Coordinates of C-alpha atoms and ligand atoms in Angstrom, one line a residue:
X1 CA 63.7 -24.6 31.7
X2 CA 62.0 -27.2 30.0
X3 CA 59.6 -27.0 27.3
X4 CA 56.4 -26.4 29.3
X5 CA 58.3 -23.7 31.8
X6 CA 58.1 -21.6 28.6
X7 CA 56.2 -18.2 27.9
X8 CA 52.7 -19.5 26.0
X9 CA 52.3 -16.2 23.7
X10 CA 48.6 -17.6 23.8
X11 CA 48.3 -17.4 27.5
X12 CA 46.1 -14.3 28.1
X13 CA 46.6 -12.1 31.8
X14 CA 43.9 -12.4 34.1
X15 CA 42.9 -8.9 32.9
X16 CA 42.6 -10.2 29.5
X17 CA 40.4 -12.7 30.9
X18 CA 38.7 -10.4 33.3
X19 CA 38.3 -8.2 30.0
X20 CA 36.4 -11.1 27.8
X21 CA 34.4 -12.1 30.5
X22 CA 33.7 -8.3 31.3
X23 CA 32.6 -8.3 27.9
X24 CA 29.9 -11.2 27.4
X25 CA 28.7 -10.2 31.1
X26 CA 29.0 -6.2 31.4
X27 CA 29.2 -5.9 35.1
X28 CA 26.5 -2.4 34.5
X29 CA 23.8 -5.1 34.2
X30 CA 24.0 -6.6 36.9
X31 CA 21.6 -5.9 39.9
X32 CA 22.6 -3.0 42.1
X33 CA 23.0 -4.9 45.4
X34 CA 24.9 -8.0 43.6
X35 CA 28.8 -7.8 43.6
X36 CA 30.4 -9.4 40.8
X37 CA 33.4 -9.1 39.0
X38 CA 37.1 -9.8 40.3
X39 CA 37.2 -10.9 44.1
X40 CA 40.8 -12.0 44.5
X41 CA 44.0 -12.7 42.2
X42 CA 46.9 -10.7 40.4
X43 CA 45.4 -8.9 36.8
X44 CA 49.0 -9.4 35.4
X45 CA 49.3 -13.1 36.0
X46 CA 49.0 -15.5 33.4
X47 CA 45.9 -18.1 32.7
X48 CA 46.2 -21.1 31.6
X49 CA 43.4 -23.1 33.3
X50 CA 39.7 -22.0 34.2
X51 CA 37.3 -23.2 36.0
X52 CA 33.7 -22.4 36.2
X53 CA 31.6 -23.4 38.9
X54 CA 28.1 -22.2 40.5
X55 CA 29.2 -22.4 44.2
X56 CA 32.5 -20.7 45.5
X57 CA 32.2 -23.7 48.1
X58 CA 35.2 -25.4 49.9
X59 CA 34.8 -28.8 47.8
X60 CA 35.1 -26.4 44.2
X61 CA 38.5 -25.2 46.0
X62 CA 39.8 -28.6 46.2
X63 CA 39.3 -29.3 42.7
X64 CA 39.9 -26.3 41.4
X65 CA 43.3 -26.6 42.9
X66 CA 43.4 -30.0 42.4
X67 CA 43.5 -29.5 38.2
X68 CA 45.6 -26.7 38.2
X69 CA 42.9 -23.9 37.7
X70 CA 44.6 -20.2 37.7
X71 CA 40.8 -19.3 37.9
X72 CA 37.4 -20.2 39.5
X73 CA 34.7 -18.3 37.6
X74 CA 31.9 -18.7 39.5
X75 CA 28.5 -17.6 39.9
X76 CA 27.7 -17.0 43.4
X77 CA 29.5 -13.8 44.8
X78 CA 31.5 -15.8 47.4
X79 CA 31.1 -11.9 49.5
X80 CA 27.3 -9.8 49.3
X81 CA 28.8 -7.3 52.1
X82 CA 31.7 -5.8 53.3
X83 CA 34.0 -7.9 55.5
X84 CA 37.1 -7.1 57.4
X85 CA 39.8 -10.3 58.0
X86 CA 39.8 -12.2 54.8
X87 CA 42.1 -14.6 57.4
X88 CA 41.6 -18.4 57.6
X89 CA 39.9 -18.7 60.9
X90 CA 36.4 -18.6 59.0
X91 CA 35.0 -20.9 55.7
X92 CA 35.0 -18.1 53.9
X93 CA 38.0 -17.0 54.7
X94 CA 40.1 -20.2 53.8
X95 CA 38.3 -20.5 50.6
X96 CA 39.9 -16.5 49.6
X97 CA 43.4 -18.1 51.7
X98 CA 43.6 -21.4 50.1
X99 CA 42.9 -20.3 46.5
X100 CA 45.7 -17.0 46.7
X101 CA 48.1 -19.7 48.0
X102 CA 47.2 -22.1 45.7
X103 CA 47.7 -19.4 42.9
X104 CA 44.3 -19.3 42.1
X105 CA 42.1 -16.3 41.3
X106 CA 38.4 -15.8 41.5
X107 CA 36.4 -13.9 39.7
X108 CA 31.8 -13.4 40.1
X109 CA 29.4 -13.5 37.6
X110 CA 26.0 -13.0 38.8
X111 CA 23.0 -11.2 37.9
X112 CA 25.0 -9.7 34.8
X113 CA 25.2 -13.6 33.7
X114 CA 21.5 -13.9 34.8
X115 CA 20.5 -10.9 32.1
X116 CA 22.8 -11.8 29.2
X117 CA 22.2 -13.0 26.3
X118 CA 23.2 -17.1 26.3
X119 CA 23.5 -16.5 30.3
X120 CA 21.9 -18.6 32.9
X121 CA 17.8 -17.7 31.8
X122 CA 18.9 -18.4 28.0
X123 CA 20.5 -21.9 29.2
X124 CA 17.5 -22.8 30.9
X125 CA 15.4 -21.5 28.2
X126 CA 17.0 -23.7 25.8
X127 CA 17.4 -26.8 27.9
X128 CA 13.8 -27.1 28.8
X129 CA 12.3 -25.9 24.5
X130 CA 11.6 -22.5 24.9
X131 CA 11.4 -20.7 21.3
X132 CA 10.5 -17.6 20.1
X133 CA 11.5 -16.3 23.9
X134 CA 11.9 -12.6 25.3
X135 CA 13.1 -11.6 28.6
X136 CA 10.6 -11.8 31.2
X137 CA 11.5 -8.0 32.6
X138 CA 14.3 -6.2 30.7
X139 CA 17.3 -5.2 32.2
X140 CA 17.0 -2.1 33.9
X141 CA 21.0 -0.6 33.1
X142 CA 21.5 -1.5 29.1
X143 CA 24.9 -2.6 28.1
X144 CA 26.5 -0.2 25.8
X145 CA 26.6 -1.7 22.0
X146 CA 24.9 -4.7 22.8
X147 CA 21.5 -5.4 22.0
X148 CA 19.4 -4.9 25.0
X149 CA 16.0 -6.5 23.8
X150 CA 17.4 -9.9 24.6
X151 CA 19.1 -9.1 28.0
X152 CA 17.2 -8.8 31.2
X153 CA 15.5 -11.3 34.2
X154 CA 14.2 -14.5 32.7
X155 CA 13.2 -15.6 29.5
X156 CA 9.3 -16.4 28.5
X157 CA 7.9 -17.9 24.9
X158 CA 6.5 -20.9 23.0
X159 CA 7.2 -24.9 23.9
X160 CA 8.3 -26.4 20.8
X161 CA 5.5 -28.7 21.4
X162 CA 2.8 -28.3 23.8
X163 CA 2.7 -31.3 26.2
X164 CA 1.1 -31.8 29.9
X165 CA 2.0 -30.5 33.0
X166 CA 3.4 -33.8 33.9
X167 CA 5.2 -34.5 30.1
X168 CA 7.0 -31.1 30.6
X169 CA 8.5 -31.9 34.5
X170 CA 9.8 -34.8 33.2
X171 CA 11.1 -33.1 30.5
X172 CA 12.7 -30.8 33.2
X173 CA 13.8 -33.4 35.0
X174 CA 15.8 -35.0 32.6
X175 CA 17.8 -32.4 31.8
X176 CA 18.7 -30.9 34.5
X177 CA 21.8 -31.8 36.6
X178 CA 19.9 -34.6 39.3
X179 CA 19.7 -33.5 42.7
X180 CA 18.4 -34.8 46.1
X181 CA 15.0 -32.3 45.5
X182 CA 14.2 -33.7 41.9
X183 CA 11.6 -31.3 40.4
X184 CA 8.2 -30.5 42.2
X185 CA 5.3 -29.3 40.3
X186 CA 1.8 -26.9 41.1
X187 CA -1.4 -27.6 39.2
X188 CA -3.2 -30.3 36.7
X189 CA -0.9 -32.9 35.1
X190 CA -3.0 -33.4 32.6
X191 CA -3.5 -29.6 31.6
X192 CA -1.9 -28.7 28.9
X193 CA 1.1 -26.6 28.6
X194 CA 2.0 -24.5 25.7
X195 CA 4.0 -21.3 26.9
X196 CA 6.5 -21.2 29.5
X197 CA 8.2 -18.8 31.5
X198 CA 12.3 -19.7 33.2
X199 CA 14.2 -18.2 35.9
X200 CA 17.1 -19.6 37.0
X201 CA 17.8 -19.2 41.4
X202 CA 15.0 -17.9 43.4
X203 CA 12.3 -16.6 41.5
X204 CA 9.1 -16.0 43.7
X205 CA 9.7 -12.0 42.9
X206 CA 8.9 -12.1 40.1
X207 CA 4.9 -13.7 39.6
X208 CA 3.9 -10.5 38.4
X209 CA 5.6 -10.8 35.4
X210 CA 5.1 -14.7 34.7
X211 CA 1.2 -13.6 35.1
X212 CA 1.9 -10.6 32.5
X213 CA 3.6 -12.3 29.9
X214 CA 0.5 -15.2 29.9
X215 CA 2.9 -18.0 30.6
X216 CA 1.2 -21.6 31.2
X217 CA 3.9 -22.5 33.4
X218 CA 6.9 -21.2 35.4
X219 CA 10.4 -23.0 36.1
X220 CA 12.4 -21.4 38.5
X221 CA 14.0 -22.2 42.0
X222 CA 12.6 -21.7 46.1
X223 CA 9.6 -21.5 45.8
X224 CA 8.2 -20.5 49.6
X225 CA 4.7 -21.8 51.1
X226 CA 3.1 -19.2 50.6
X227 CA 3.8 -17.1 47.5
X228 CA 3.5 -20.3 46.1
X229 CA 0.2 -21.1 47.5
X230 CA -1.2 -17.3 47.0
X231 CA -0.1 -17.8 42.9
X232 CA -2.4 -21.0 42.5
X233 CA -5.1 -19.5 43.9
X234 CA -5.5 -16.3 42.5
X235 CA -4.9 -18.1 39.2
X236 CA -7.9 -20.6 40.0
X237 CA -10.1 -18.3 41.2
X238 CA -9.5 -16.0 38.3
X239 CA -10.4 -19.0 35.8
X240 CA -13.2 -19.8 37.6
X241 CA -14.7 -16.3 37.6
X242 CA -14.0 -15.7 34.1
X243 CA -15.6 -18.9 32.8
X244 CA -12.4 -20.5 31.3
X245 CA -12.9 -23.9 30.4
X246 CA -10.6 -26.8 32.4
X247 CA -9.4 -27.6 35.4
X248 CA -7.5 -25.5 36.3
X249 CA -5.9 -21.5 36.3
X250 CA -2.3 -20.8 34.8
X251 CA 0.4 -20.4 35.4
X252 CA 1.3 -23.7 37.1
X253 CA 4.4 -23.9 39.1
X254 CA 7.5 -25.9 38.5
X255 CA 10.0 -25.6 41.3
X256 CA 13.8 -27.0 40.8
X257 CA 17.0 -26.9 43.3
X258 CA 18.2 -23.8 43.3
X259 CA 21.8 -24.9 42.3
X260 CA 20.2 -27.2 39.0
X261 CA 18.6 -24.2 37.4
X262 CA 21.9 -22.2 37.4
X263 CA 24.5 -24.8 36.3
X264 CA 23.4 -25.3 32.2
X265 CA 24.6 -22.2 31.9
X266 CA 28.4 -22.6 32.8
X267 CA 28.7 -24.8 29.4
X268 CA 27.7 -21.9 27.7
X269 CA 30.2 -19.8 29.6
X270 CA 33.4 -22.0 28.6
X271 CA 32.3 -21.7 24.7
X272 CA 31.4 -18.1 24.4
X273 CA 35.2 -17.4 26.9
X274 CA 36.9 -19.3 24.5
X275 CA 35.0 -17.7 21.3
X276 CA 35.8 -14.7 23.4
X277 CA 39.6 -14.6 23.6
X278 CA 40.0 -16.7 20.9
X279 CA 38.8 -13.8 18.5
X280 CA 42.4 -11.9 20.3
X281 CA 44.6 -15.0 19.4
X282 CA 44.4 -16.2 23.3
X283 CA 43.4 -19.4 24.6
X284 CA 42.7 -21.0 27.9
X285 CA 41.8 -25.1 29.0
X286 CA 38.6 -24.4 30.6
X287 CA 36.4 -26.8 31.9
X288 CA 32.9 -26.9 33.6
X289 CA 32.8 -28.8 37.6
X290 CA 30.4 -31.3 37.7
X291 CA 30.3 -31.2 41.3
X292 CA 26.9 -30.9 42.7
X293 CA 27.2 -28.0 44.9
X294 CA 23.0 -27.4 46.1
X295 CA 23.3 -28.0 49.8
X296 CA 20.1 -30.6 49.8
X297 CA 22.2 -34.2 50.2
X298 CA 19.2 -36.5 50.5
X299 CA 15.4 -37.0 50.7
X300 CA 12.7 -39.5 51.8
X301 CA 9.2 -39.7 50.3
X302 CA 6.9 -38.5 53.4
X303 CA 4.0 -41.4 54.2
Ligands
LIG401 ZN1 21.8 -18.2 42.2

């Protein structure tokens, strides 16, 4: 038996890694419709390498197996609804089959990771430069023994320095991973913004919370025509009715690729898992997948 085959006293079991992840992102704080936690894997198996990614897609599985990962942690669930087969005859079954055959477990931290301190929303807020911030909407379900005032959907606060909407959009483009979509915005490019709200992933269901928080600009993803158009029309109408000086009402909108607004969290997850395990004298090698899993792969400017 070579030394590399010897049991590693600092290597945790999968159950210990899951416990550390659940401490960071309590499953009780996930939305009711969500499906978070361990998807595949033996809790007694040792874990030495952990790969973090946004999506449990085939290319990420290739990367995890190629690197020799014992655990893949993704933000998005592989399964949100019940299935009757995980045979390798479907694309999702193939993901499960290949991971298990390759000795790699799968764990999901989704809306529980959105809501957590240093979760998806905090990581995005840090990158775009929001200070003095709070959740846009507090988590409905609390996490025992934790600061629930810092846990919830999205974040809103003050920008370190007032900037123009166009300048702010450029900052968002500079700090997020590159995607085919780039960054779109809605509003007067020269209008000055001093407060901002962010929500990683699909965020057009939270316009009322953004309006209530009085944010000048809202950064989120997957914005659709009708919700975006109606939000902007209402803002401009109400600004005119109130006689507010300036060219346009707020909130303005900044739209990113869904993958891009969630990916920044992965770095925090790597750091925080390492710290949580170290507190118990345990260690893993953890890394962030740099694969762009945005489904949109190309874009041409319109005429
Ligand atoms: Zn998402």
